[in-house]
Tab-separated table of C-alpha atoms in Angstrom:
chain	number	residue	atom	x	y	z
X	706	MET	CA	-0.031	0.003	-0.032
X	707	THR	CA	1.329	3.396	-0.853
X	708	GLU	CA	1.038	6.198	1.558
X	709	GLN	CA	-0.448	9.506	0.617
X	710	SER	CA	2.015	12.436	0.775
X	711	ILE	CA	-0.639	14.571	2.536
X	712	GLU	CA	-3.436	13.497	4.950
X	713	ALA	CA	-5.817	16.155	5.862
X	714	VAL	CA	-9.104	16.209	8.043
X	715	ARG	CA	-11.477	18.764	9.447
X	716	LEU	CA	-10.909	17.784	13.134
X	717	SER	CA	-14.436	19.042	14.219
X	718	GLU	CA	-15.818	16.382	11.778
X	719	VAL	CA	-13.702	13.337	12.887
X	720	MET	CA	-16.318	10.596	13.912
X	721	LEU	CA	-15.433	9.478	17.434
X	722	GLN	CA	-16.110	6.070	18.766
X	723	PRO	CA	-16.665	5.102	22.574
X	724	SER	CA	-13.279	4.709	24.343
X	725	PRO	CA	-14.117	4.076	28.014
X	726	ILE	CA	-11.818	5.178	30.614
X	727	ASN	CA	-10.476	2.510	32.931
X	728	PRO	CA	-12.929	2.431	35.728
X	729	ASP	CA	-10.076	1.953	38.370
X	730	TRP	CA	-8.875	5.384	37.270
X	731	ILE	CA	-12.088	7.303	37.700
X	732	LEU	CA	-12.040	9.513	40.915
X	733	ASP	CA	-15.436	11.269	40.571
X	734	GLY	CA	-18.361	11.283	38.218
X	735	GLU	CA	-19.077	9.288	35.312
X	736	PRO	CA	-16.988	10.519	32.522
X	737	GLU	CA	-17.602	9.234	29.051
X	738	ALA	CA	-14.698	9.326	26.512
X	739	ARG	CA	-14.582	8.843	22.781
X	740	MET	CA	-11.752	8.743	20.430
X	741	ALA	CA	-10.665	8.293	16.788
X	742	GLU	CA	-7.201	7.881	15.180
X	743	TRP	CA	-7.061	9.767	11.938
X	744	SER	CA	-3.504	9.167	10.830
X	745	ARG	CA	-0.543	7.112	11.654
X	746	SER	CA	3.138	7.466	10.695
X	747	VAL	CA	4.745	5.193	8.205
X	748	ASP	CA	6.914	3.630	10.802
X	749	GLY	CA	4.008	3.381	13.243
X	750	THR	CA	5.625	5.336	15.969
X	751	THR	CA	3.346	8.289	15.741
X	752	THR	CA	-0.426	8.693	15.616
X	753	THR	CA	-2.763	11.613	15.533
X	754	ASN	CA	-6.197	11.413	17.333
X	755	VAL	CA	-9.197	13.356	18.298
X	756	TRP	CA	-10.450	12.498	21.835
X	757	ASP	CA	-13.357	13.974	23.952
X	758	CYS	CA	-14.772	13.468	27.359
X	759	THR	CA	-17.776	14.597	29.482
X	760	ALA	CA	-17.598	15.775	32.979
X	761	GLY	CA	-15.669	13.862	35.568
X	762	ARG	CA	-12.305	13.484	37.392
X	763	PHE	CA	-9.870	10.722	36.750
X	764	ARG	CA	-6.224	9.672	36.786
X	765	TRP	CA	-4.595	9.050	33.366
X	766	PHE	CA	-1.436	7.010	32.490
X	767	PHE	CA	0.457	8.287	29.438
X	768	ALA	CA	2.293	5.147	28.014
X	769	VAL	CA	3.742	7.329	25.273
X	770	ASP	CA	4.600	10.954	24.777
X	771	GLU	CA	1.364	12.841	24.024
X	772	ILE	CA	1.096	16.431	22.875
X	773	VAL	CA	-2.522	17.652	23.224
X	774	HIS	CA	-4.100	20.806	21.612
X	775	ILE	CA	-7.457	21.831	23.375
X	776	MET	CA	-10.078	22.237	20.637
X	777	ASP	CA	-13.252	22.803	22.687
X	778	GLY	CA	-14.080	23.103	26.489
X	779	SER	CA	-11.536	22.893	29.239
X	780	VAL	CA	-9.699	20.523	31.530
X	781	THR	CA	-7.649	20.965	34.696
X	782	VAL	CA	-4.570	18.784	34.712
X	783	SER	CA	-2.006	18.021	37.476
X	784	SER	CA	0.454	15.504	38.286
X	785	ASP	CA	2.833	14.746	41.344
X	786	ASP	CA	5.355	17.133	39.957
X	787	HIS	CA	3.198	19.704	38.420
X	788	PRO	CA	0.548	21.932	40.030
X	789	ALA	CA	-3.005	22.131	38.629
X	790	ARG	CA	-3.325	23.992	35.435
X	791	THR	CA	-6.488	24.746	33.484
X	792	LEU	CA	-6.134	24.121	29.663
X	793	VAL	CA	-8.744	25.814	27.573
X	794	ALA	CA	-9.414	25.995	23.638
X	795	GLY	CA	-6.109	26.979	22.097
X	796	ASP	CA	-3.805	25.690	24.773
X	797	ALA	CA	-1.289	22.960	24.273
X	798	ALA	CA	0.663	20.621	26.501
X	799	LEU	CA	3.052	17.910	26.506
X	800	PHE	CA	2.622	14.741	28.648
X	801	ARG	CA	5.640	12.778	28.828
X	802	ALA	CA	5.645	8.871	28.450
X	803	SER	CA	5.355	6.659	31.663
X	804	THR	CA	3.659	9.320	33.768
X	805	TRP	CA	0.433	9.737	35.594
X	806	SER	CA	-1.769	12.753	35.718
X	807	GLU	CA	-5.013	13.701	37.155
X	808	TRP	CA	-7.698	15.298	34.782
X	809	HIS	CA	-10.775	17.241	35.996
X	810	VAL	CA	-13.154	17.769	33.090
X	811	GLU	CA	-15.716	20.231	34.656
X	812	ASN	CA	-18.196	20.033	31.698
X	813	TYR	CA	-16.591	18.785	28.360
X	814	VAL	CA	-13.169	18.759	26.684
X	815	ARG	CA	-12.290	17.851	23.095
X	816	LYS	CA	-8.494	17.599	22.106
X	817	HIS	CA	-6.248	16.794	19.206
X	818	ALA	CA	-3.413	14.669	20.285
X	819	ILE	CA	-0.269	13.466	18.796
X	820	LEU	CA	1.115	10.337	20.374
X	821	ARG	CA	4.713	9.220	19.851
X	822	GLN	CA	6.256	6.127	20.904
X	823	HIS	CA	9.928	5.963	21.929
X	824	LEU	CA	12.148	4.012	19.915
X	825	PRO	CA	14.843	1.565	21.405
X	826	PRO	CA	18.289	3.320	21.728
X	827	SER	CA	19.812	0.735	19.318
X	828	LEU	CA	17.218	1.711	16.687
X	829	LEU	CA	17.703	5.395	17.130
X	830	LEU	CA	21.455	4.935	16.619
X	831	ALA	CA	20.775	3.073	13.390
X	832	LEU	CA	18.405	5.756	12.134
X	833	LYS	CA	20.948	8.365	13.145
X	834	PHE	CA	23.596	6.576	11.105
X	835	SER	CA	21.462	6.005	7.967
X	836	GLY	CA	20.658	9.847	8.082
X	837	ASN	CA	24.317	10.550	8.211
X	838	VAL	CA	24.928	8.242	5.306
X	839	ARG	CA	22.048	9.731	3.322
X	840	GLY	CA	23.325	13.305	4.017
X	841	ALA	CA	26.735	12.440	2.956
X	842	LEU	CA	25.567	10.815	-0.304
X	843	ARG	CA	23.446	14.100	-0.952
X	844	ARG	CA	26.307	16.251	-0.413
X	845	ALA	CA	28.550	14.048	-2.562
X	846	LYS	CA	26.091	14.200	-5.356
X	847	GLY	CA	25.635	17.881	-4.902
X	848	LEU	CA	22.001	17.482	-3.896
X	849	GLY	CA	22.304	19.433	-0.904
X	850	ARG	CA	23.158	22.736	-2.643
X	851	LYS	CA	20.852	25.675	-2.369
X	852	GLU	CA	21.639	27.187	-5.642
X	853	PRO	CA	21.227	25.247	-9.063
X	854	VAL	CA	24.501	23.874	-10.383
X	855	PRO	CA	25.353	25.731	-13.651
X	856	SER	CA	25.313	23.459	-16.614
X	857	GLY	CA	28.856	22.327	-17.854
X	858	LEU	CA	30.440	22.153	-14.452
C-alpha cells in the first residue's frame, strides 16, 4: 500500500467512537470518553487522534509522549510534580511517557492529540547513522546545494 503524501481532515468532523476510561482510574463522576485515530506515521511510532470527554475526574497514564491541543471546552490537569493547570481551547501541553496525571473535566473537553512512541536506543542509533549516510550521499552528489548547479560544471 502506498502512503499519501498529505493526509488532511477537518478535526471537528472526525467521527469518534466510545473509548471508555479504565474504571479503576475514575475518581469522581461518570466521564464518558470517545476517540478516533485519523493518521499514523509510516513507521507506526506516531499517531494523531481526536478525543473528547464529558464531566468527571480521573487519573490517566501516558504510556507514550502525548502532545495535546485543546479544541473545545476545558480540563484542569495536574501531576505529582506539576501543580494544577487549566487548559482551554487553543492551549497545548506535552505529557511525557510513563507518567500519571489527574484530569478534571468540569463540563466537556475535546482535544487533538499527537502520540509518539519512544524507539529503542539501538534503533535510534541506526536511524541516526542512516541519516548521516544519506546526508553524505546528497552532499557528494551535490543535492544539498541551495543554488542550481550551472550546466557544464
